[in-house]
Amino acid sequence: VAAKRRKYRPRAQIIVYYLTIDETKRLARLLQYSAYYRKIGLDEEKARIVRSFTLGIEKLYIATNMLGLRLNATGV
């Protein structure tokens, strides 16, 4: 993650995908970044997280493939 942030500078947005929810939550806690997974919350919370990413507010997410599915569904 550090190497990618150096390569793409602070403006870049990075998503680190993991296969399991447990791995996703663990790495998010370790790196102190947001996590996104199927059971993260209600639809409103999921929409807020996606908006935060698409608007460039959050620069890094640790996620399962559910984030990619949500981004595809919103047309981003």
Short mmCIF file of N, CA and C in Angstrom, two decimals:
data_model
loop_
_atom_site.label_atom_id
_atom_site.label_comp_id
_atom_site.label_asym_id
_atom_site.label_seq_id
_atom_site.Cartn_x
_atom_site.Cartn_y
_atom_site.Cartn_z
N VAL A 1 0.83 -1.18 0.00
CA VAL A 1 0.00 0.00 0.00
C VAL A 1 0.88 1.25 0.00
N ALA A 2 1.91 1.25 0.82
CA ALA A 2 2.80 2.41 0.89
C ALA A 2 3.47 2.66 -0.46
N ALA A 3 3.89 1.60 -1.12
CA ALA A 3 4.54 1.75 -2.43
C ALA A 3 3.58 2.33 -3.46
N LYS A 4 2.33 1.87 -3.45
CA LYS A 4 1.33 2.41 -4.38
C LYS A 4 1.04 3.87 -4.09
N ARG A 5 0.96 4.23 -2.81
CA ARG A 5 0.71 5.63 -2.46
C ARG A 5 1.86 6.52 -2.92
N ARG A 6 3.08 6.03 -2.79
CA ARG A 6 4.23 6.81 -3.28
C ARG A 6 4.19 6.93 -4.79
N LYS A 7 3.87 5.84 -5.47
CA LYS A 7 3.85 5.84 -6.93
C LYS A 7 2.78 6.76 -7.49
N TYR A 8 1.59 6.72 -6.89
CA TYR A 8 0.47 7.47 -7.45
C TYR A 8 0.16 8.77 -6.72
N ARG A 9 0.95 9.11 -5.75
CA ARG A 9 0.84 10.36 -5.02
C ARG A 9 -0.43 10.42 -4.17
N PRO A 10 -0.54 11.43 -3.33
CA PRO A 10 -1.66 11.53 -2.39
C PRO A 10 -3.05 11.65 -3.04
N ARG A 11 -3.13 12.14 -4.25
CA ARG A 11 -4.44 12.30 -4.88
C ARG A 11 -5.06 10.98 -5.30
N ALA A 12 -4.26 9.96 -5.45
CA ALA A 12 -4.76 8.67 -5.93
C ALA A 12 -5.71 8.03 -4.92
N GLN A 13 -6.67 7.32 -5.47
CA GLN A 13 -7.56 6.52 -4.65
C GLN A 13 -7.21 5.06 -4.87
N ILE A 14 -7.08 4.34 -3.79
CA ILE A 14 -6.64 2.95 -3.86
C ILE A 14 -7.66 2.06 -3.16
N ILE A 15 -7.99 0.94 -3.79
CA ILE A 15 -8.83 -0.08 -3.16
C ILE A 15 -7.98 -1.35 -3.04
N VAL A 16 -7.89 -1.87 -1.83
CA VAL A 16 -7.21 -3.12 -1.59
C VAL A 16 -8.29 -4.17 -1.35
N TYR A 17 -8.37 -5.14 -2.24
CA TYR A 17 -9.40 -6.17 -2.14
C TYR A 17 -8.89 -7.39 -1.39
N TYR A 18 -9.74 -7.92 -0.52
CA TYR A 18 -9.46 -9.16 0.19
C TYR A 18 -10.61 -10.12 -0.03
N LEU A 19 -10.36 -11.40 0.13
CA LEU A 19 -11.38 -12.42 -0.13
C LEU A 19 -12.39 -12.57 0.99
N THR A 20 -11.96 -12.35 2.22
CA THR A 20 -12.87 -12.58 3.33
C THR A 20 -13.14 -11.30 4.12
N ILE A 21 -14.27 -11.30 4.80
CA ILE A 21 -14.63 -10.16 5.65
C ILE A 21 -13.63 -10.03 6.79
N ASP A 22 -13.25 -11.15 7.40
CA ASP A 22 -12.31 -11.09 8.52
C ASP A 22 -10.97 -10.47 8.11
N GLU A 23 -10.43 -10.86 6.96
CA GLU A 23 -9.18 -10.27 6.46
C GLU A 23 -9.36 -8.78 6.19
N THR A 24 -10.49 -8.42 5.62
CA THR A 24 -10.78 -7.02 5.29
C THR A 24 -10.83 -6.18 6.57
N LYS A 25 -11.55 -6.64 7.55
CA LYS A 25 -11.66 -5.90 8.81
C LYS A 25 -10.32 -5.79 9.53
N ARG A 26 -9.56 -6.87 9.51
CA ARG A 26 -8.26 -6.88 10.19
C ARG A 26 -7.30 -5.87 9.56
N LEU A 27 -7.19 -5.87 8.24
CA LEU A 27 -6.28 -4.94 7.58
C LEU A 27 -6.76 -3.50 7.73
N ALA A 28 -8.05 -3.27 7.66
CA ALA A 28 -8.58 -1.92 7.84
C ALA A 28 -8.23 -1.38 9.22
N ARG A 29 -8.37 -2.23 10.24
CA ARG A 29 -8.00 -1.81 11.60
C ARG A 29 -6.50 -1.53 11.68
N LEU A 30 -5.71 -2.41 11.11
CA LEU A 30 -4.25 -2.27 11.16
C LEU A 30 -3.79 -0.98 10.49
N LEU A 31 -4.33 -0.69 9.31
CA LEU A 31 -3.93 0.50 8.56
C LEU A 31 -4.72 1.74 8.92
N GLN A 32 -5.79 1.57 9.70
CA GLN A 32 -6.66 2.66 10.13
C GLN A 32 -7.33 3.35 8.94
N TYR A 33 -7.88 2.53 8.06
CA TYR A 33 -8.66 3.02 6.93
C TYR A 33 -10.04 2.38 6.96
N SER A 34 -10.90 2.89 6.14
CA SER A 34 -12.27 2.37 6.06
C SER A 34 -12.31 1.00 5.41
N ALA A 35 -13.31 0.23 5.82
CA ALA A 35 -13.53 -1.09 5.24
C ALA A 35 -14.91 -1.12 4.61
N TYR A 36 -15.07 -1.97 3.61
CA TYR A 36 -16.37 -2.16 2.97
C TYR A 36 -16.55 -3.65 2.72
N TYR A 37 -17.67 -4.17 3.22
CA TYR A 37 -18.01 -5.57 3.02
C TYR A 37 -19.52 -5.72 3.14
N ARG A 38 -20.01 -6.87 2.80
CA ARG A 38 -21.45 -7.09 2.68
C ARG A 38 -22.23 -6.69 3.92
N LYS A 39 -21.76 -6.99 5.09
CA LYS A 39 -22.51 -6.73 6.33
C LYS A 39 -22.06 -5.46 7.04
N ILE A 40 -21.50 -4.48 6.31
CA ILE A 40 -20.98 -3.27 6.94
C ILE A 40 -22.08 -2.43 7.59
N GLY A 41 -23.27 -2.48 7.05
CA GLY A 41 -24.37 -1.70 7.62
C GLY A 41 -25.56 -1.72 6.69
N LEU A 42 -26.48 -0.83 6.97
CA LEU A 42 -27.67 -0.71 6.13
C LEU A 42 -27.31 -0.08 4.79
N ASP A 43 -28.26 -0.10 3.87
CA ASP A 43 -28.01 0.46 2.53
C ASP A 43 -27.57 1.92 2.60
N GLU A 44 -28.11 2.68 3.55
CA GLU A 44 -27.72 4.09 3.68
C GLU A 44 -26.23 4.24 4.02
N GLU A 45 -25.75 3.38 4.91
CA GLU A 45 -24.34 3.41 5.27
C GLU A 45 -23.47 3.01 4.10
N LYS A 46 -23.89 1.99 3.37
CA LYS A 46 -23.13 1.56 2.20
C LYS A 46 -23.09 2.68 1.15
N ALA A 47 -24.21 3.35 0.95
CA ALA A 47 -24.26 4.45 -0.02
C ALA A 47 -23.35 5.59 0.41
N ARG A 48 -23.30 5.88 1.71
CA ARG A 48 -22.42 6.95 2.22
C ARG A 48 -20.96 6.61 1.96
N ILE A 49 -20.60 5.36 2.18
CA ILE A 49 -19.22 4.93 1.95
C ILE A 49 -18.86 5.06 0.47
N VAL A 50 -19.74 4.63 -0.41
CA VAL A 50 -19.48 4.72 -1.85
C VAL A 50 -19.37 6.19 -2.27
N ARG A 51 -20.26 7.04 -1.77
CA ARG A 51 -20.19 8.48 -2.09
C ARG A 51 -18.86 9.07 -1.63
N SER A 52 -18.45 8.71 -0.44
CA SER A 52 -17.19 9.22 0.10
C SER A 52 -16.02 8.85 -0.80
N PHE A 53 -16.06 7.66 -1.36
CA PHE A 53 -14.99 7.24 -2.27
C PHE A 53 -15.12 7.93 -3.62
N THR A 54 -16.31 7.94 -4.20
CA THR A 54 -16.47 8.51 -5.54
C THR A 54 -16.25 10.01 -5.55
N LEU A 55 -16.49 10.68 -4.44
CA LEU A 55 -16.24 12.12 -4.36
C LEU A 55 -14.79 12.44 -4.03
N GLY A 56 -14.00 11.43 -3.74
CA GLY A 56 -12.58 11.64 -3.46
C GLY A 56 -12.28 12.01 -2.02
N ILE A 57 -13.27 11.89 -1.14
CA ILE A 57 -13.07 12.23 0.27
C ILE A 57 -12.15 11.22 0.93
N GLU A 58 -12.42 9.95 0.69
CA GLU A 58 -11.58 8.87 1.21
C GLU A 58 -10.62 8.45 0.10
N LYS A 59 -9.39 8.22 0.44
CA LYS A 59 -8.39 7.88 -0.56
C LYS A 59 -8.03 6.40 -0.60
N LEU A 60 -8.36 5.67 0.45
CA LEU A 60 -8.00 4.26 0.48
C LEU A 60 -9.09 3.47 1.18
N TYR A 61 -9.47 2.37 0.58
CA TYR A 61 -10.44 1.45 1.17
C TYR A 61 -9.87 0.05 1.18
N ILE A 62 -10.21 -0.67 2.21
CA ILE A 62 -9.94 -2.09 2.28
C ILE A 62 -11.31 -2.73 2.08
N ALA A 63 -11.45 -3.62 1.10
CA ALA A 63 -12.80 -4.08 0.76
C ALA A 63 -12.81 -5.52 0.26
N THR A 64 -13.99 -6.11 0.35
CA THR A 64 -14.23 -7.36 -0.36
C THR A 64 -14.76 -6.97 -1.74
N ASN A 65 -15.03 -7.93 -2.58
CA ASN A 65 -15.51 -7.62 -3.92
C ASN A 65 -16.89 -6.96 -3.92
N MET A 66 -17.55 -6.90 -2.79
CA MET A 66 -18.86 -6.24 -2.70
C MET A 66 -18.75 -4.76 -3.05
N LEU A 67 -17.63 -4.12 -2.74
CA LEU A 67 -17.47 -2.71 -3.10
C LEU A 67 -17.44 -2.56 -4.62
N GLY A 68 -16.72 -3.42 -5.30
CA GLY A 68 -16.68 -3.37 -6.75
C GLY A 68 -18.05 -3.58 -7.36
N LEU A 69 -18.80 -4.50 -6.79
CA LEU A 69 -20.16 -4.73 -7.28
C LEU A 69 -21.04 -3.50 -7.06
N ARG A 70 -20.88 -2.86 -5.92
CA ARG A 70 -21.68 -1.65 -5.63
C ARG A 70 -21.27 -0.51 -6.56
N LEU A 71 -19.97 -0.34 -6.80
CA LEU A 71 -19.52 0.72 -7.70
C LEU A 71 -20.04 0.47 -9.10
N ASN A 72 -20.01 -0.77 -9.55
CA ASN A 72 -20.55 -1.10 -10.88
C ASN A 72 -22.04 -0.81 -10.96
N ALA A 73 -22.77 -1.09 -9.89
CA ALA A 73 -24.21 -0.89 -9.87
C ALA A 73 -24.58 0.60 -9.92
N THR A 74 -23.69 1.46 -9.40
CA THR A 74 -23.97 2.90 -9.39
C THR A 74 -23.49 3.56 -10.68
N GLY A 75 -22.85 2.80 -11.54
CA GLY A 75 -22.40 3.36 -12.82
C GLY A 75 -21.10 4.13 -12.74
N VAL A 76 -20.34 3.93 -11.66
CA VAL A 76 -19.06 4.63 -11.50
C VAL A 76 -17.98 3.89 -12.24
#
